[in-house]
GROMACS .gro file of N, CA and C in nm:
model
  378
    1VAL      N    1  14.095  17.937   7.651
    1VAL     CA    2  14.134  17.922   7.501
    1VAL      C    3  14.105  18.087   7.489
    2GLN      N    4  14.054  18.152   7.361
    2GLN     CA    5  14.052  18.345   7.328
    2GLN      C    6  14.012  18.313   7.235
    3LEU      N    7  13.872  18.419   7.285
    3LEU     CA    8  13.915  18.444   7.102
    3LEU      C    9  13.882  18.564   7.078
    4GLN      N   10  13.874  18.643   6.949
    4GLN     CA   11  13.944  18.734   6.863
    4GLN      C   12  13.733  18.781   6.762
    5ALA      N   13  13.696  18.824   6.811
    5ALA     CA   14  13.507  18.911   6.705
    5ALA      C   15  13.619  18.951   6.633
    6SER      N   16  13.586  19.018   6.542
    6SER     CA   17  13.557  19.180   6.453
    6SER      C   18  13.476  19.091   6.338
    7GLY      N   19  13.437  19.244   6.277
    7GLY     CA   20  13.354  19.191   6.082
    7GLY      C   21  13.296  19.422   6.192
    8GLY      N   22  13.264  19.399   6.268
    8GLY     CA   23  13.140  19.522   6.315
    8GLY      C   24  13.182  19.563   6.206
    9GLY      N   25  13.076  19.708   6.214
    9GLY     CA   26  13.028  19.839   6.131
    9GLY      C   27  12.918  19.886   6.141
   10LEU      N   28  12.934  19.990   6.074
   10LEU     CA   29  12.752  20.073   6.013
   10LEU      C   30  12.770  19.947   5.873
   11VAL      N   31  12.555  19.996   5.873
   11VAL     CA   32  12.562  19.945   5.761
   11VAL      C   33  12.395  19.983   5.749
   12GLN      N   34  12.358  20.017   5.620
   12GLN     CA   35  12.219  20.039   5.610
   12GLN      C   36  12.160  19.973   5.667
   13PRO      N   37  12.070  19.922   5.656
   13PRO     CA   38  11.949  19.851   5.687
   13PRO      C   39  11.861  19.779   5.538
   14GLY      N   40  11.871  19.702   5.550
   14GLY     CA   41  11.893  19.608   5.351
   14GLY      C   42  12.040  19.539   5.394
   15GLY      N   43  12.129  19.602   5.405
   15GLY     CA   44  12.211  19.580   5.388
   15GLY      C   45  12.273  19.454   5.432
   16SER      N   46  12.416  19.399   5.471
   16SER     CA   47  12.499  19.283   5.551
   16SER      C   48  12.621  19.306   5.564
   17LEU      N   49  12.630  19.205   5.634
   17LEU     CA   50  12.741  19.180   5.712
   17LEU      C   51  12.819  19.053   5.729
   18LYS      N   52  12.927  19.014   5.785
   18LYS     CA   53  12.977  18.940   5.856
   18LYS      C   54  13.075  18.881   5.919
   19LEU      N   55  13.064  18.844   6.059
   19LEU     CA   56  13.132  18.831   6.128
   19LEU      C   57  13.231  18.724   6.136
   20SER      N   58  13.346  18.732   6.246
   20SER     CA   59  13.473  18.685   6.241
   20SER      C   60  13.506  18.606   6.339
   21CYS      N   61  13.487  18.550   6.386
   21CYS     CA   62  13.556  18.484   6.567
   21CYS      C   63  13.674  18.391   6.586
   22GLY      N   64  13.758  18.408   6.554
   22GLY     CA   65  13.925  18.350   6.535
   22GLY      C   66  13.944  18.280   6.696
   23ALA      N   67  13.959  18.121   6.692
   23ALA     CA   68  13.991  18.086   6.869
   23ALA      C   69  14.126  18.042   6.890
   24SER      N   70  14.182  18.048   6.901
   24SER     CA   71  14.288  18.023   7.026
   24SER      C   72  14.367  18.029   7.131
   25GLY      N   73  14.499  17.951   7.209
   25GLY     CA   74  14.508  17.916   7.254
   25GLY      C   75  14.486  17.736   7.296
   26ARG      N   76  14.408  17.638   7.345
   26ARG     CA   77  14.362  17.527   7.389
   26ARG      C   78  14.315  17.486   7.256
   27THR      N   79  14.367  17.393   7.229
   27THR     CA   80  14.252  17.320   7.139
   27THR      C   81  14.123  17.227   7.203
   28LEU      N   82  14.016  17.271   7.163
   28LEU     CA   83  13.922  17.100   7.206
   28LEU      C   84  13.838  17.107   7.097
   29SER      N   85  13.824  16.969   7.094
   29SER     CA   86  13.807  16.862   7.003
   29SER      C   87  13.625  16.882   6.979
   30ALA      N   88  13.547  16.904   7.065
   30ALA     CA   89  13.422  16.852   7.070
   30ALA      C   90  13.340  17.026   7.160
   31ILE      N   91  13.292  17.093   6.977
   31ILE     CA   92  13.205  17.220   7.075
   31ILE      C   93  13.138  17.228   7.049
   32THR      N   94  13.108  17.352   7.071
   32THR     CA   95  12.954  17.390   7.037
   32THR      C   96  12.990  17.604   7.062
   33THR      N   97  12.974  17.660   6.952
   33THR     CA   98  12.979  17.801   6.897
   33THR      C   99  12.862  17.876   6.912
   34GLY      N  100  12.901  17.938   6.952
   34GLY     CA  101  12.758  18.022   6.903
   34GLY      C  102  12.765  18.256   6.918
   35TRP      N  103  12.660  18.245   6.867
   35TRP     CA  104  12.618  18.413   6.895
   35TRP      C  105  12.575  18.519   6.949
   36PHE      N  106  12.650  18.573   7.026
   36PHE     CA  107  12.527  18.657   7.090
   36PHE      C  108  12.496  18.726   7.110
   37ARG      N  109  12.406  18.844   7.166
   37ARG     CA  110  12.360  19.010   7.174
   37ARG      C  111  12.348  19.116   7.281
   38GLN      N  112  12.392  19.236   7.224
   38GLN     CA  113  12.348  19.315   7.347
   38GLN      C  114  12.308  19.433   7.256
   39ALA      N  115  12.238  19.455   7.255
   39ALA     CA  116  12.175  19.621   7.245
   39ALA      C  117  12.151  19.702   7.370
   40PRO      N  118  12.119  19.838   7.429
   40PRO     CA  119  12.190  19.924   7.474
   40PRO      C  120  12.067  19.879   7.555
   41GLY      N  121  12.058  19.850   7.683
   41GLY     CA  122  12.007  19.858   7.808
   41GLY      C  123  11.931  19.703   7.779
   42LYS      N  124  11.924  19.624   7.712
   42LYS     CA  125  11.892  19.495   7.705
   42LYS      C  126  11.958  19.418   7.775
   43GLU      N  127  11.880  19.356   7.825
   43GLU     CA  128  11.972  19.138   7.850
   43GLU      C  129  12.038  19.130   7.710
   44ARG      N  130  12.192  19.040   7.742
   44ARG     CA  131  12.262  18.946   7.661
   44ARG      C  132  12.181  18.877   7.532
   45GLU      N  133  12.148  18.836   7.429
   45GLU     CA  134  12.026  18.786   7.389
   45GLU      C  135  12.094  18.675   7.263
   46PHE      N  136  12.097  18.524   7.272
   46PHE     CA  137  12.088  18.376   7.153
   46PHE      C  138  12.089  18.456   7.054
   47VAL      N  139  12.195  18.462   6.943
   47VAL     CA  140  12.131  18.487   6.810
   47VAL      C  141  12.211  18.346   6.764
   48ALA      N  142  12.269  18.290   6.708
   48ALA     CA  143  12.274  18.124   6.724
   48ALA      C  144  12.362  18.107   6.736
   49ALA      N  145  12.429  17.953   6.703
   49ALA     CA  146  12.503  17.892   6.726
   49ALA      C  147  12.520  17.762   6.657
   50ILE      N  148  12.630  17.612   6.615
   50ILE     CA  149  12.642  17.533   6.516
   50ILE      C  150  12.685  17.476   6.635
   51ARG      N  151  12.650  17.336   6.625
   51ARG     CA  152  12.747  17.248   6.647
   51ARG      C  153  12.819  17.098   6.604
   52TRP      N  154  12.980  17.189   6.670
   52TRP     CA  155  13.053  17.098   6.576
   52TRP      C  156  13.112  16.968   6.510
   53GLY      N  157  13.011  16.926   6.622
   53GLY     CA  158  12.980  16.785   6.564
   53GLY      C  159  12.952  16.686   6.470
   54ASP      N  160  12.784  16.765   6.474
   54ASP     CA  161  12.688  16.709   6.353
   54ASP      C  162  12.696  16.825   6.288
   55ASN      N  163  12.734  16.870   6.315
   55ASN     CA  164  12.726  17.066   6.272
   55ASN      C  165  12.624  17.069   6.232
   56ASN      N  166  12.515  17.077   6.332
   56ASN     CA  167  12.326  17.216   6.327
   56ASN      C  168  12.337  17.269   6.384
   57ARG      N  169  12.318  17.359   6.308
   57ARG     CA  170  12.274  17.466   6.353
   57ARG      C  171  12.164  17.565   6.431
   58PHE      N  172  12.111  17.672   6.531
   58PHE     CA  173  12.034  17.654   6.515
   58PHE      C  174  12.017  17.836   6.579
   59TYR      N  175  11.948  17.832   6.526
   59TYR     CA  176  11.890  18.046   6.508
   59TYR      C  177  11.800  18.113   6.615
   60SER      N  178  11.831  18.245   6.686
   60SER     CA  179  11.628  18.248   6.702
   60SER      C  180  11.594  18.301   6.614
   61ASP      N  181  11.456  18.323   6.660
   61ASP     CA  182  11.330  18.309   6.554
   61ASP      C  183  11.335  18.466   6.551
   62SER      N  184  11.398  18.553   6.575
   62SER     CA  185  11.461  18.747   6.525
   62SER      C  186  11.544  18.741   6.377
   63VAL      N  187  11.624  18.568   6.353
   63VAL     CA  188  11.759  18.572   6.297
   63VAL      C  189  11.682  18.513   6.180
   64LYS      N  190  11.621  18.413   6.245
   64LYS     CA  191  11.638  18.281   6.099
   64LYS      C  192  11.569  18.334   5.985
   65GLY      N  193  11.598  18.299   5.842
   65GLY     CA  194  11.560  18.299   5.753
   65GLY      C  195  11.716  18.433   5.684
   66ARG      N  196  11.689  18.480   5.765
   66ARG     CA  197  11.846  18.584   5.743
   66ARG      C  198  12.032  18.669   5.786
   67PHE      N  199  12.008  18.525   5.845
   67PHE     CA  200  12.210  18.507   5.909
   67PHE      C  201  12.195  18.356   5.861
   68THR      N  202  12.307  18.379   5.879
   68THR     CA  203  12.377  18.116   5.870
   68THR      C  204  12.517  18.190   6.006
   69VAL      N  205  12.450  18.106   6.035
   69VAL     CA  206  12.589  18.068   6.123
   69VAL      C  207  12.678  17.920   6.045
   70SER      N  208  12.831  17.952   6.005
   70SER     CA  209  12.884  17.835   5.983
   70SER      C  210  13.031  17.810   6.095
   71ARG      N  211  13.120  17.751   5.984
   71ARG     CA  212  13.230  17.771   6.083
   71ARG      C  213  13.386  17.718   5.982
   72ASP      N  214  13.494  17.702   6.033
   72ASP     CA  215  13.522  17.697   5.979
   72ASP      C  216  13.670  17.528   6.035
   73SER      N  217  13.682  17.392   6.081
   73SER     CA  218  13.735  17.352   6.111
   73SER      C  219  13.927  17.435   6.162
   74ALA      N  220  13.950  17.357   6.049
   74ALA     CA  221  14.164  17.416   6.003
   74ALA      C  222  14.140  17.530   6.017
   75ALA      N  223  14.088  17.616   6.060
   75ALA     CA  224  14.082  17.828   6.081
   75ALA      C  225  14.069  17.852   6.238
   76ASN      N  226  13.969  17.712   6.297
   76ASN     CA  227  13.945  17.727   6.415
   76ASN      C  228  13.878  17.816   6.405
   77THR      N  229  13.778  17.886   6.284
   77THR     CA  230  13.680  18.005   6.289
   77THR      C  231  13.544  17.935   6.272
   78MET      N  232  13.474  18.038   6.359
   78MET     CA  233  13.328  18.112   6.313
   78MET      C  234  13.254  18.182   6.224
   79TYR      N  235  13.218  18.191   6.205
   79TYR     CA  236  13.114  18.359   6.100
   79TYR      C  237  12.964  18.325   6.129
   80LEU      N  238  12.932  18.476   6.124
   80LEU     CA  239  12.826  18.476   6.135
   80LEU      C  240  12.777  18.589   5.986
   81LEU      N  241  12.697  18.549   5.949
   81LEU     CA  242  12.636  18.626   5.810
   81LEU      C  243  12.508  18.633   5.867
   82MET      N  244  12.503  18.812   5.763
   82MET     CA  245  12.366  18.859   5.846
   82MET      C  246  12.318  18.925   5.703
   83ASN      N  247  12.234  18.922   5.706
   83ASN     CA  248  12.163  18.959   5.537
   83ASN      C  249  12.053  19.088   5.602
   84SER      N  250  11.976  19.106   5.482
   84SER     CA  251  11.878  19.187   5.509
   84SER      C  252  11.921  19.276   5.683
   85LEU      N  253  11.964  19.247   5.734
   85LEU     CA  254  11.973  19.359   5.787
   85LEU      C  255  11.841  19.478   5.910
   86LYS      N  256  11.841  19.485   5.985
   86LYS     CA  257  11.658  19.565   6.018
   86LYS      C  258  11.795  19.678   6.144
   87GLU      N  259  11.732  19.794   6.197
   87GLU     CA  260  11.796  19.860   6.290
   87GLU      C  261  11.796  19.783   6.412
   88GLU      N  262  11.675  19.674   6.500
   88GLU     CA  263  11.698  19.660   6.579
   88GLU      C  264  11.802  19.527   6.613
   89ASP      N  265  11.858  19.526   6.448
   89ASP     CA  266  12.004  19.429   6.447
   89ASP      C  267  12.169  19.495   6.533
   90THR      N  268  12.065  19.605   6.524
   90THR     CA  269  12.190  19.717   6.649
   90THR      C  270  12.243  19.665   6.801
   91ALA      N  271  12.376  19.620   6.801
   91ALA     CA  272  12.423  19.575   6.899
   91ALA      C  273  12.564  19.526   6.889
   92VAL      N  274  12.591  19.507   7.070
   92VAL     CA  275  12.696  19.508   7.063
   92VAL      C  276  12.719  19.307   6.982
   93TYR      N  277  12.855  19.205   6.968
   93TYR     CA  278  12.805  19.011   6.922
   93TYR      C  279  12.832  19.026   6.936
   94TYR      N  280  12.850  18.903   7.077
   94TYR     CA  281  12.978  18.822   7.154
   94TYR      C  282  12.967  18.686   7.030
   95CYS      N  283  13.100  18.648   7.039
   95CYS     CA  284  13.154  18.505   7.025
   95CYS      C  285  13.184  18.344   7.137
   96ALA      N  286  13.110  18.290   7.211
   96ALA     CA  287  13.084  18.210   7.302
   96ALA      C  288  13.154  18.063   7.203
   97VAL      N  289  13.226  17.998   7.343
   97VAL     CA  290  13.281  17.871   7.299
   97VAL      C  291  13.240  17.808   7.432
   98ALA      N  292  13.138  17.636   7.406
   98ALA     CA  293  13.139  17.557   7.529
   98ALA      C  294  13.211  17.430   7.459
   99ARG      N  295  13.231  17.434   7.567
   99ARG     CA  296  13.289  17.239   7.583
   99ARG      C  297  13.207  17.113   7.505
  100GLY      N  298  13.175  17.006   7.488
  100GLY     CA  299  13.090  16.951   7.440
  100GLY      C  300  13.090  17.009   7.349
  101ASN      N  301  12.911  16.864   7.294
  101ASN     CA  302  12.834  16.933   7.140
  101ASN      C  303  12.703  16.867   7.238
  102LYS      N  304  12.661  17.078   7.216
  102LYS     CA  305  12.525  17.054   7.381
  102LYS      C  306  12.404  17.005   7.289
  103ILE      N  307  12.322  16.985   7.407
  103ILE     CA  308  12.166  16.938   7.354
  103ILE      C  309  12.090  17.102   7.296
  104ALA      N  310  12.026  17.050   7.248
  104ALA     CA  311  11.962  17.207   7.170
  104ALA      C  312  11.832  17.279   7.361
  105GLY      N  313  11.836  17.216   7.446
  105GLY     CA  314  11.805  17.304   7.561
  105GLY      C  315  11.892  17.348   7.615
  106LEU      N  316  12.028  17.303   7.578
  106LEU     CA  317  12.110  17.404   7.610
  106LEU      C  318  12.143  17.548   7.580
  107ILE      N  319  12.161  17.496   7.454
  107ILE     CA  320  12.271  17.600   7.313
  107ILE      C  321  12.201  17.760   7.317
  108ARG      N  322  12.100  17.720   7.416
  108ARG     CA  323  12.061  17.890   7.373
  108ARG      C  324  12.071  17.999   7.497
  109ASN      N  325  12.112  17.901   7.582
  109ASN     CA  326  12.171  17.893   7.731
  109ASN      C  327  12.335  18.026   7.731
  110ARG      N  328  12.299  18.159   7.853
  110ARG     CA  329  12.402  18.166   7.791
  110ARG      C  330  12.561  18.170   7.838
  111GLY      N  331  12.452  18.079   7.997
  111GLY     CA  332  12.529  17.995   8.119
  111GLY      C  333  12.637  17.860   8.002
  112THR      N  334  12.549  17.835   7.938
  112THR     CA  335  12.580  17.711   7.896
  112THR      C  336  12.743  17.760   7.804
  113TYR      N  337  12.784  17.830   7.802
  113TYR     CA  338  12.877  17.883   7.680
  113TYR      C  339  13.044  17.929   7.860
  114ASP      N  340  13.120  17.835   7.761
  114ASP     CA  341  13.232  17.842   7.898
  114ASP      C  342  13.369  18.005   7.823
  115PHE      N  343  13.316  17.999   7.715
  115PHE     CA  344  13.423  18.106   7.720
  115PHE      C  345  13.447  18.246   7.607
  116TRP      N  346  13.449  18.332   7.632
  116TRP     CA  347  13.380  18.468   7.552
  116TRP      C  348  13.489  18.547   7.445
  117GLY      N  349  13.454  18.619   7.360
  117GLY     CA  350  13.477  18.644   7.290
  117GLY      C  351  13.455  18.843   7.395
  118GLN      N  352  13.540  18.975   7.307
  118GLN     CA  353  13.515  19.045   7.364
  118GLN      C  354  13.390  19.162   7.273
  119GLY      N  355  13.359  19.044   7.218
  119GLY     CA  356  13.251  19.166   7.159
  119GLY      C  357  13.278  19.239   7.011
  120THR      N  358  13.230  19.250   6.919
  120THR     CA  359  13.190  19.348   6.752
  120THR      C  360  13.058  19.467   6.797
  121LEU      N  361  13.081  19.536   6.816
  121LEU     CA  362  12.944  19.665   6.717
  121LEU      C  363  12.927  19.653   6.624
  122VAL      N  364  12.772  19.626   6.620
  122VAL     CA  365  12.716  19.638   6.520
  122VAL      C  366  12.616  19.692   6.481
  123THR      N  367  12.682  19.844   6.382
  123THR     CA  368  12.514  19.927   6.371
  123THR      C  369  12.430  19.925   6.296
  124VAL      N  370  12.345  19.897   6.266
  124VAL     CA  371  12.198  19.924   6.163
  124VAL      C  372  12.194  20.096   6.134
  125SER      N  373  12.173  20.150   5.992
  125SER     CA  374  12.182  20.303   6.064
  125SER      C  375  12.145  20.365   5.962
  126SER      N  376  12.012  20.434   5.862
  126SER     CA  377  11.992  20.527   5.771
  126SER      C  378  12.140  20.644   5.727
   0.00000   0.00000   0.00000
């Protein structure tokens, strides 16, 4: 499975961006897809995920209420809509796919995911 993330860019604080992640290659019927981010000098951290089997969504506390994760099964694409962006949201954002519908306790772990995209840079600055 190959993942291609796009949609990053420069945005002012309070602005919005929508990231996309398209999947190609082998089609997986049961998956969990996630978004992670890595700021300069920091470890990669969980942002959001959606479990395709039951459409349950999961968010980190830092983005809950501001970000929305979604997916389009027919297009093999997932999205991350980011509203009310803050300077601390600046990071490279990565999409990832895990085989199967993962339990909540595993969804926030990087090691759960089998495939990763190349990352797209989001810069929030005035």
